[in-house]
mmCIF file of N, CA, C and O in Angstrom:
data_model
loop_
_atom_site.group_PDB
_atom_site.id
_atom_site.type_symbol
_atom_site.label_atom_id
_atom_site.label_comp_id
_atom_site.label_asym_id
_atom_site.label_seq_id
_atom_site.Cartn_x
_atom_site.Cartn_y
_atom_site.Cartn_z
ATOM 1 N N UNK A 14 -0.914 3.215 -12.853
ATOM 2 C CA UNK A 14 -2.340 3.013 -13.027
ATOM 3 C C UNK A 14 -3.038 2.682 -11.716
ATOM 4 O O UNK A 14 -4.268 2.674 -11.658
ATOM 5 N N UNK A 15 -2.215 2.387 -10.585
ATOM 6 C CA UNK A 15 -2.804 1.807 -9.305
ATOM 7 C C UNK A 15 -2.142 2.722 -7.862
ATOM 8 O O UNK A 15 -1.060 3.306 -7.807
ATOM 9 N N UNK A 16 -3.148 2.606 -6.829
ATOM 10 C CA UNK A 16 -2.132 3.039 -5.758
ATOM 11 C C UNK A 16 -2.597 2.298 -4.993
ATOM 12 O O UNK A 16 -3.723 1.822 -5.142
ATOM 13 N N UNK A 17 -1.603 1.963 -3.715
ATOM 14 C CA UNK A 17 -1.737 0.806 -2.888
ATOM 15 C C UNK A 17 -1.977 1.458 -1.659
ATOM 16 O O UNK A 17 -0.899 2.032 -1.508
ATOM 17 N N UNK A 18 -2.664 1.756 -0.682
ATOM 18 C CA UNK A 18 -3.187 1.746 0.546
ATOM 19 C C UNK A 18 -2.838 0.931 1.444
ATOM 20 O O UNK A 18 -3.447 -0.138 1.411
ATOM 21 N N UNK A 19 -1.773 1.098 2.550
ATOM 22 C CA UNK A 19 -1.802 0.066 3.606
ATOM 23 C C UNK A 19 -2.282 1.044 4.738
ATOM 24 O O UNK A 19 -1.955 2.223 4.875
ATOM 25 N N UNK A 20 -3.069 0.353 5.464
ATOM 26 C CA UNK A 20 -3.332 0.714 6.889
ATOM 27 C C UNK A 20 -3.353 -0.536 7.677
ATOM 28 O O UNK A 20 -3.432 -1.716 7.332
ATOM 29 N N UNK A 21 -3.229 0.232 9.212
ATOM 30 C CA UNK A 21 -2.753 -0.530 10.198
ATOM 31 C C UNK A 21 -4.033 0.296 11.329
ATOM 32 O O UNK A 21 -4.259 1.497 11.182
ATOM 33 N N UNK A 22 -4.767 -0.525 12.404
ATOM 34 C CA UNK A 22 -5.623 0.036 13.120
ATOM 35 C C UNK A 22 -4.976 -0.223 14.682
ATOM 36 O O UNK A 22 -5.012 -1.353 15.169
ATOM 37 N N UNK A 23 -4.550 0.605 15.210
ATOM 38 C CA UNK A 23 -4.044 0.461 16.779
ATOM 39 C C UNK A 23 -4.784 0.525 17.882
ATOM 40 O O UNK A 23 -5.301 1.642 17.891
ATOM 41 N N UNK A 24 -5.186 -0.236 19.045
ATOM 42 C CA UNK A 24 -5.470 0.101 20.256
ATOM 43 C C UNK A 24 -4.354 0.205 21.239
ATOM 44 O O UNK A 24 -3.715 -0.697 21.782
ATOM 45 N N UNK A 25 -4.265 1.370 21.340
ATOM 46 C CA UNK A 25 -2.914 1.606 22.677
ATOM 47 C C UNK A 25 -1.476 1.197 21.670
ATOM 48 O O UNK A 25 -1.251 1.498 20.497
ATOM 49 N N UNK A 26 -0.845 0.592 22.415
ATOM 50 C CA UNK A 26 0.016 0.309 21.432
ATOM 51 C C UNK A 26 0.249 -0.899 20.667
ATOM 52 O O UNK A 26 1.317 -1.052 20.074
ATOM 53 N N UNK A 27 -0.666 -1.765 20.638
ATOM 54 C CA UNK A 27 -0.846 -3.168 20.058
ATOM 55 C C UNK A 27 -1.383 -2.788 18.496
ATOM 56 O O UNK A 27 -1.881 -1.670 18.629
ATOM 57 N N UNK A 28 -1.484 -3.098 17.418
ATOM 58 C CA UNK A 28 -1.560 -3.164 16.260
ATOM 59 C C UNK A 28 -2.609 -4.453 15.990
ATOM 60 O O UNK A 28 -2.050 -5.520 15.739
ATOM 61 N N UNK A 29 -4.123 -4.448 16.021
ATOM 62 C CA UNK A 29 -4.874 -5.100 15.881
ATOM 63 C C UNK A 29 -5.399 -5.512 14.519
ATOM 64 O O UNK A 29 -6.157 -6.463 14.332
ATOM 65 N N UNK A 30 -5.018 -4.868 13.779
ATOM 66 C CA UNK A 30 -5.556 -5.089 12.133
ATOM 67 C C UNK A 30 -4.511 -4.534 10.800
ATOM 68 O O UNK A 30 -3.408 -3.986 10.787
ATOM 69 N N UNK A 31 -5.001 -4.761 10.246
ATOM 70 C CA UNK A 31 -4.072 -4.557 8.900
ATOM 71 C C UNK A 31 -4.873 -4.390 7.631
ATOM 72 O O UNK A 31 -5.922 -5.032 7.570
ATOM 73 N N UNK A 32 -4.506 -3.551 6.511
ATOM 74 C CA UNK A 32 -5.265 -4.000 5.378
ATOM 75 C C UNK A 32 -4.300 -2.842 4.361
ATOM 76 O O UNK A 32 -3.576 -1.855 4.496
ATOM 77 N N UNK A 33 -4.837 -3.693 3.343
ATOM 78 C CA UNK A 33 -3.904 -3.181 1.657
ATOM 79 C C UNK A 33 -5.358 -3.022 0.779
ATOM 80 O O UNK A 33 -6.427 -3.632 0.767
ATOM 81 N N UNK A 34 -4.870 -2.026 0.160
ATOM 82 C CA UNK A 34 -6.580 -1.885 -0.921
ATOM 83 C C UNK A 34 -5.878 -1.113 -1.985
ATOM 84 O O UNK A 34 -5.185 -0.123 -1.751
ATOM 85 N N UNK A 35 -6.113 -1.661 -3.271
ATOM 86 C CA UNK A 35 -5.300 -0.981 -4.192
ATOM 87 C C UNK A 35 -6.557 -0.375 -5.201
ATOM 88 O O UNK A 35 -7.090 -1.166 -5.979
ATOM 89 N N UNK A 36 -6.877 0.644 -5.169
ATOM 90 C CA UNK A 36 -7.218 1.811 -6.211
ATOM 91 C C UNK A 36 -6.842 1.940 -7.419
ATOM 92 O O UNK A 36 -5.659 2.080 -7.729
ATOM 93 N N UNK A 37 -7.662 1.915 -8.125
ATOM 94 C CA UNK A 37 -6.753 1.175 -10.091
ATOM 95 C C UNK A 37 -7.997 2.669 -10.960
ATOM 96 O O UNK A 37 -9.191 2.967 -10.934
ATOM 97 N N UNK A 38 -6.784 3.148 -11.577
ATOM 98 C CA UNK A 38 -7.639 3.964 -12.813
ATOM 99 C C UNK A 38 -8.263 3.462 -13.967
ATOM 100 O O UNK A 38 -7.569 2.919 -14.827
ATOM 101 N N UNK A 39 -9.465 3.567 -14.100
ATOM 102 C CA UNK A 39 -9.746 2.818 -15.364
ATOM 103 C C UNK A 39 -10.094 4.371 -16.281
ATOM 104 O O UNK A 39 -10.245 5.573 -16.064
ATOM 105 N N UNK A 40 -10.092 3.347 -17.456
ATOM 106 C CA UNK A 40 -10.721 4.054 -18.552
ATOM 107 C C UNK A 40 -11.973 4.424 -19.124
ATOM 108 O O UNK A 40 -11.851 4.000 -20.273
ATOM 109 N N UNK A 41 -13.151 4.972 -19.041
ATOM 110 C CA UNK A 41 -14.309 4.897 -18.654
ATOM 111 C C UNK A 41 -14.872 3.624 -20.210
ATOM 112 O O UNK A 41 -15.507 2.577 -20.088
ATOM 113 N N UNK A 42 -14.408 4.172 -21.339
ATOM 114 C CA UNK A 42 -14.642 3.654 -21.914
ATOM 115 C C UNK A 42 -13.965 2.174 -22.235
ATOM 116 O O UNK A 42 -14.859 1.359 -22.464
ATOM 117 N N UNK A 43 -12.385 1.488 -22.332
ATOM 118 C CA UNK A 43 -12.383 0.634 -22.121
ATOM 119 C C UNK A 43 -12.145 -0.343 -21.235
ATOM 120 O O UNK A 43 -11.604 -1.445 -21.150
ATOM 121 N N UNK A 44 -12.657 0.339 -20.692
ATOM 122 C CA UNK A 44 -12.874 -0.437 -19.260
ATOM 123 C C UNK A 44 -11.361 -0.978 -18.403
ATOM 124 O O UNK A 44 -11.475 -1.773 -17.470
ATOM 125 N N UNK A 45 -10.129 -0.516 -18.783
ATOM 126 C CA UNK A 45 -8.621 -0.777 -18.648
ATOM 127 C C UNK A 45 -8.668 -0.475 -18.019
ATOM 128 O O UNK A 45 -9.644 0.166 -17.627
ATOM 129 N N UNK A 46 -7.412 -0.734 -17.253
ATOM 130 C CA UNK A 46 -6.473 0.202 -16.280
ATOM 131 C C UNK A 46 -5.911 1.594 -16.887
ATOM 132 O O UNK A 46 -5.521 1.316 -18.021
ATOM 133 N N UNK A 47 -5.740 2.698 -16.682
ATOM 134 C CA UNK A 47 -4.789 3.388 -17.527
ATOM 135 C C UNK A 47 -3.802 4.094 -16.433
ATOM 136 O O UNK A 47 -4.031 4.201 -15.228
ATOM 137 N N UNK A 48 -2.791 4.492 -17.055
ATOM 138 C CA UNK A 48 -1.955 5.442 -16.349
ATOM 139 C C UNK A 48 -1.654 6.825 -15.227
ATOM 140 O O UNK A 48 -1.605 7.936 -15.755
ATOM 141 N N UNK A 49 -1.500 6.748 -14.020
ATOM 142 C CA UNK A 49 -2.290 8.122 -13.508
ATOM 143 C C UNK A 49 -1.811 9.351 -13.989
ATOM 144 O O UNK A 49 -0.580 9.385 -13.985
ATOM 145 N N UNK A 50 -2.248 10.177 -14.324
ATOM 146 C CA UNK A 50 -1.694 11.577 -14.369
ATOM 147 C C UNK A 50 -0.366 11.856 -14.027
ATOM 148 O O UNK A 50 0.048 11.108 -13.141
ATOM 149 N N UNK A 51 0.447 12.689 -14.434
ATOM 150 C CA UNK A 51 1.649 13.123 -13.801
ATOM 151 C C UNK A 51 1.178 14.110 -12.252
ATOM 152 O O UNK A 51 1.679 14.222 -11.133
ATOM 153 N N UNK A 52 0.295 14.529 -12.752
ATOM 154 C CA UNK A 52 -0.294 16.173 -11.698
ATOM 155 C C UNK A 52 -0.975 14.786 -10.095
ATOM 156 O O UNK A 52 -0.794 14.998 -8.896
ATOM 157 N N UNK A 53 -1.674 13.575 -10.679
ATOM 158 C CA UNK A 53 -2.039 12.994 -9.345
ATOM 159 C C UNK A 53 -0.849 12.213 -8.751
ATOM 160 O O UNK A 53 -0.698 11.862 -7.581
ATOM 161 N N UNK A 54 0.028 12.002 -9.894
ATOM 162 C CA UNK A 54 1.104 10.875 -8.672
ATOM 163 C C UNK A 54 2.016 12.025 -8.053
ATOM 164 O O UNK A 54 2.662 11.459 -7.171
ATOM 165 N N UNK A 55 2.365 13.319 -8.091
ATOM 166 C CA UNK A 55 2.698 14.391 -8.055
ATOM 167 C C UNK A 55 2.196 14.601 -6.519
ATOM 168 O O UNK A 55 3.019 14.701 -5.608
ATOM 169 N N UNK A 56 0.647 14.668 -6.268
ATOM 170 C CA UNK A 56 -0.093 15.363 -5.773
ATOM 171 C C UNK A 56 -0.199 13.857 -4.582
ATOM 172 O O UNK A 56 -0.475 14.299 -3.467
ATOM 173 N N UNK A 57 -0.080 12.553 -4.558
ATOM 174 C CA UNK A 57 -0.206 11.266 -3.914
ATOM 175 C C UNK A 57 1.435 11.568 -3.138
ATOM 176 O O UNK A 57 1.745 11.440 -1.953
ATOM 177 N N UNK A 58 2.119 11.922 -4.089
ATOM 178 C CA UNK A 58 3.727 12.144 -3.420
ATOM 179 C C UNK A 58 3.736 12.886 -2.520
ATOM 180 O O UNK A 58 4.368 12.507 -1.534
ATOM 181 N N UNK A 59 3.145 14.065 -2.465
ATOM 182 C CA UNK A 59 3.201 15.054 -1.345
ATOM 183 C C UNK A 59 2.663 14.780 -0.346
ATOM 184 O O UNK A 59 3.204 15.038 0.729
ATOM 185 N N UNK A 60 0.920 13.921 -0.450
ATOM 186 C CA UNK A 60 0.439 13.856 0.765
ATOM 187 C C UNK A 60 1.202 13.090 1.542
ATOM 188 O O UNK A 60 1.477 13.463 2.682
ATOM 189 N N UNK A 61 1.595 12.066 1.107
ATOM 190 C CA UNK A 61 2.714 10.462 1.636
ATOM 191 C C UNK A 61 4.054 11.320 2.042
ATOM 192 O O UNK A 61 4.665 10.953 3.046
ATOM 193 N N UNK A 62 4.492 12.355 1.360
ATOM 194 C CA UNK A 62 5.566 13.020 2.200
ATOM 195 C C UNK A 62 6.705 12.413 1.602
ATOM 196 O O UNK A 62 7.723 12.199 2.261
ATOM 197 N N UNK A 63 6.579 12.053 0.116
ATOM 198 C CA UNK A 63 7.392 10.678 -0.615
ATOM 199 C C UNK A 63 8.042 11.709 -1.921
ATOM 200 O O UNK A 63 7.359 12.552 -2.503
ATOM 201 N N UNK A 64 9.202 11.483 -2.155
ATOM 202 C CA UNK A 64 9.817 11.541 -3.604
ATOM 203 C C UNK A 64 9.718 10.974 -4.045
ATOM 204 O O UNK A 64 9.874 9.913 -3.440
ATOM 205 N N UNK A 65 9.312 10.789 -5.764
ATOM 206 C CA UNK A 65 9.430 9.500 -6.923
ATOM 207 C C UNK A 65 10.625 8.802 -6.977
ATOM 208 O O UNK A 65 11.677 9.412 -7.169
ATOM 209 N N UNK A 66 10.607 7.967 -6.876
ATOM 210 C CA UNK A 66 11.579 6.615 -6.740
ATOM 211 C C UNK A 66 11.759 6.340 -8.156
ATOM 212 O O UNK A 66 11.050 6.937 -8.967
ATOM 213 N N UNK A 67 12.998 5.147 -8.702
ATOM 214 C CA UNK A 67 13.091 4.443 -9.227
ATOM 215 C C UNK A 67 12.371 3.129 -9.770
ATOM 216 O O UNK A 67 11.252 3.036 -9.264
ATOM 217 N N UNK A 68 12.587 2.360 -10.413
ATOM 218 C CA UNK A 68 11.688 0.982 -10.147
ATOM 219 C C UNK A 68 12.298 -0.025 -9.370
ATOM 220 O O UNK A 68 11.683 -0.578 -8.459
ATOM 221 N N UNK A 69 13.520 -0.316 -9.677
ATOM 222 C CA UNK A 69 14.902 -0.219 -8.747
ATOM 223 C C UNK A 69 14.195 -0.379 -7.144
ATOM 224 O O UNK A 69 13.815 -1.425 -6.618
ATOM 225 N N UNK A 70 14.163 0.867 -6.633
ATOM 226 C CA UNK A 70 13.914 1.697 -5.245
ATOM 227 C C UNK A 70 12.090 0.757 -5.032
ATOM 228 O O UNK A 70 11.490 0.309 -4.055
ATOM 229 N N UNK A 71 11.882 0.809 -6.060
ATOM 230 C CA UNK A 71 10.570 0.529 -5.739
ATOM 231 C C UNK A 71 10.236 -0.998 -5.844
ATOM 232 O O UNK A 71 9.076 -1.294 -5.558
ATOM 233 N N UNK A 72 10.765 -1.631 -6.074
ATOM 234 C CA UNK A 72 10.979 -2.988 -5.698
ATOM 235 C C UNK A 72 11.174 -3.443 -4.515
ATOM 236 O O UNK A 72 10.640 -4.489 -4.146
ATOM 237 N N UNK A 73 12.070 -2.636 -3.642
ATOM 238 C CA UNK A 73 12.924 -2.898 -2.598
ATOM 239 C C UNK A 73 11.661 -2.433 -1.899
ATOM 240 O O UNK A 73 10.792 -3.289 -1.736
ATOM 241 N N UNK A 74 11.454 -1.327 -1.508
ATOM 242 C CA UNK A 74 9.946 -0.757 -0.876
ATOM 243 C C UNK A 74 8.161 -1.619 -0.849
ATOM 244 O O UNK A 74 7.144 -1.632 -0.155
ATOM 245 N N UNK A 75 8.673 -2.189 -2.014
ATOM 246 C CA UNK A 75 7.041 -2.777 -1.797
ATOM 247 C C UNK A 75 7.700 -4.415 -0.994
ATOM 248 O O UNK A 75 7.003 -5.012 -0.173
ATOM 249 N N UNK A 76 9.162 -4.954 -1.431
ATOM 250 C CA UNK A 76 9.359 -6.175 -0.515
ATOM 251 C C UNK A 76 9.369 -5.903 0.728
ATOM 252 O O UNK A 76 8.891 -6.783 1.444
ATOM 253 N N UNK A 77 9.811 -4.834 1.312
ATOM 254 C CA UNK A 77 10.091 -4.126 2.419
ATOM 255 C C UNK A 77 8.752 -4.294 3.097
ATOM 256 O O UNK A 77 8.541 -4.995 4.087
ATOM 257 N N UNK A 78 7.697 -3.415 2.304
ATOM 258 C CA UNK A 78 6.359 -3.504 2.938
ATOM 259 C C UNK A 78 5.622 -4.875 3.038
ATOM 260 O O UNK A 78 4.686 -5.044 3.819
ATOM 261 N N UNK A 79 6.009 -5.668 2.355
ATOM 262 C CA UNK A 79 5.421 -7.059 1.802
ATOM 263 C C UNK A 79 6.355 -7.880 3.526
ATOM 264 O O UNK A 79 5.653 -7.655 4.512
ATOM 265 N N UNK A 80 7.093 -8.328 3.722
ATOM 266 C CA UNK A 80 7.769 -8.220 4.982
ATOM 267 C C UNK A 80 7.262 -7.668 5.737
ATOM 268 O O UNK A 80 6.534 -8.632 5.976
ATOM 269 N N UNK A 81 6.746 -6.574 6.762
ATOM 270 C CA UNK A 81 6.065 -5.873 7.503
ATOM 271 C C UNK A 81 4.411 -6.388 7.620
ATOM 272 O O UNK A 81 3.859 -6.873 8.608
ATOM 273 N N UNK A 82 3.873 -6.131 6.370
ATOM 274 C CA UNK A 82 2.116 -6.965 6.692
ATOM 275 C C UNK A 82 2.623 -7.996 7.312
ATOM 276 O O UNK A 82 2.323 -8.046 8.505
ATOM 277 N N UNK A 83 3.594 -9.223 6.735
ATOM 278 C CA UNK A 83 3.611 -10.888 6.878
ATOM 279 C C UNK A 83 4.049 -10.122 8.987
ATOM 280 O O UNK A 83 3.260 -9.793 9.872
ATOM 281 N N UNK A 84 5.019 -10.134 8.975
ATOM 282 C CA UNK A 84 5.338 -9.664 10.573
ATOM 283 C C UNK A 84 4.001 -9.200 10.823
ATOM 284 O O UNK A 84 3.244 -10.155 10.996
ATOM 285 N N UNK A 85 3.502 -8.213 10.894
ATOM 286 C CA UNK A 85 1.793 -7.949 11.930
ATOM 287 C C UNK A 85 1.004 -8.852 11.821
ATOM 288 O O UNK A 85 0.380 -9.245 12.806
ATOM 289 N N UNK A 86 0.788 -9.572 10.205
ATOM 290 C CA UNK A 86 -0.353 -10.424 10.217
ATOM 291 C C UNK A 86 0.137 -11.413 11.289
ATOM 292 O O UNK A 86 -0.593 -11.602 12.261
ATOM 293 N N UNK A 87 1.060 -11.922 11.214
ATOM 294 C CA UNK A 87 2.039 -12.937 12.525
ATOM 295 C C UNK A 87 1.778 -12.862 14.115
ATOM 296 O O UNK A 87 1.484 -13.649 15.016
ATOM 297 N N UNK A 88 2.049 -11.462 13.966
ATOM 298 C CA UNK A 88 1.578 -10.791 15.793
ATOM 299 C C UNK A 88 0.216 -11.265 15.523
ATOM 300 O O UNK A 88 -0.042 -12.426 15.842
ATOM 301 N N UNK A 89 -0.581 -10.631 15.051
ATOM 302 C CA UNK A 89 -1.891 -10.495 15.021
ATOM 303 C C UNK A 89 -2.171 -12.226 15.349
ATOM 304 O O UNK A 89 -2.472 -12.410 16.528
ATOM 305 N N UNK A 90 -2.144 -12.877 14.915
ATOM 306 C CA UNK A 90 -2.622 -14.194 14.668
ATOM 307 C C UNK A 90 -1.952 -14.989 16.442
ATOM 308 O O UNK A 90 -2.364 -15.997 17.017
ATOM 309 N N UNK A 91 -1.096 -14.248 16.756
ATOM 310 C CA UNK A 91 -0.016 -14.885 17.902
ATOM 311 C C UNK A 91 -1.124 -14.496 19.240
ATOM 312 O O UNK A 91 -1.382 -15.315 20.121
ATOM 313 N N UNK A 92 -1.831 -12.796 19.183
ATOM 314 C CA UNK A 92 -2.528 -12.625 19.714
ATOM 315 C C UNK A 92 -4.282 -12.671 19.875
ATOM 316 O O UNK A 92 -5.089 -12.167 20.656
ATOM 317 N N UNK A 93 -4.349 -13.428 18.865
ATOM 318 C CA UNK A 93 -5.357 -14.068 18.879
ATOM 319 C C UNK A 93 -5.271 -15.254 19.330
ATOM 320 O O UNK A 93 -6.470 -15.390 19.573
ATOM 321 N N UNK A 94 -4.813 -16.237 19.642
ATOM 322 C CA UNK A 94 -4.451 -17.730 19.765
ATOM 323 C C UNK A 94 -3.682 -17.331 21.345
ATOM 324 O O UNK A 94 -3.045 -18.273 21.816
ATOM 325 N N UNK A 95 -3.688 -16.573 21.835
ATOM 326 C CA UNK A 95 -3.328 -15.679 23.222
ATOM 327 C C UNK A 95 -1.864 -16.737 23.558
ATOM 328 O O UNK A 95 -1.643 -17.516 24.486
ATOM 329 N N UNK A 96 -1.011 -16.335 22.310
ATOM 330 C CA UNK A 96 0.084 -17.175 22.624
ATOM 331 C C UNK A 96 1.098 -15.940 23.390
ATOM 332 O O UNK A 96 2.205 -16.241 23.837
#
């Protein structure tokens, strides 16, 4: 029902920003979340260059990514405070 967006904004090779934005399908009428299409998570897989995973697989991947923000947000904050 959702897709998660991470971006990262670079100058040169320093990594200055970060952000996650999650995109949620609703239902027009009750106003829910609902399920995406087979044809859009299909079509989200290809652009990402991604095979459908497990839930398994996909646990491990979003801790994975969840680890990575915490590390940049870290830099980020290290180079701000010009440590």
């Amino acid at each position: 029902s959702s897709v998660v967006l991470a971006q990262a904004l670079y100058v040169g090779d320093r990594c200055v920003a970060v952000a996650d934005s999650t995109v949620v399908l609703m239902d027009r009428t009750s106003r829910r979340s609902t399920p995406l299409p087979p044809e859009t998570i299909r079509a989200l897989n290809d652009l990402a260059g991604c095979k459908p995973v497990g839930l398994s697989r996909l646990a491990e991947l979003r801790s994975r990514a969840h680890k990575i923000r915490a590390a940049a947000k870290r830099a980020m904050k290290a180079v701000a405070l010009g440590w």
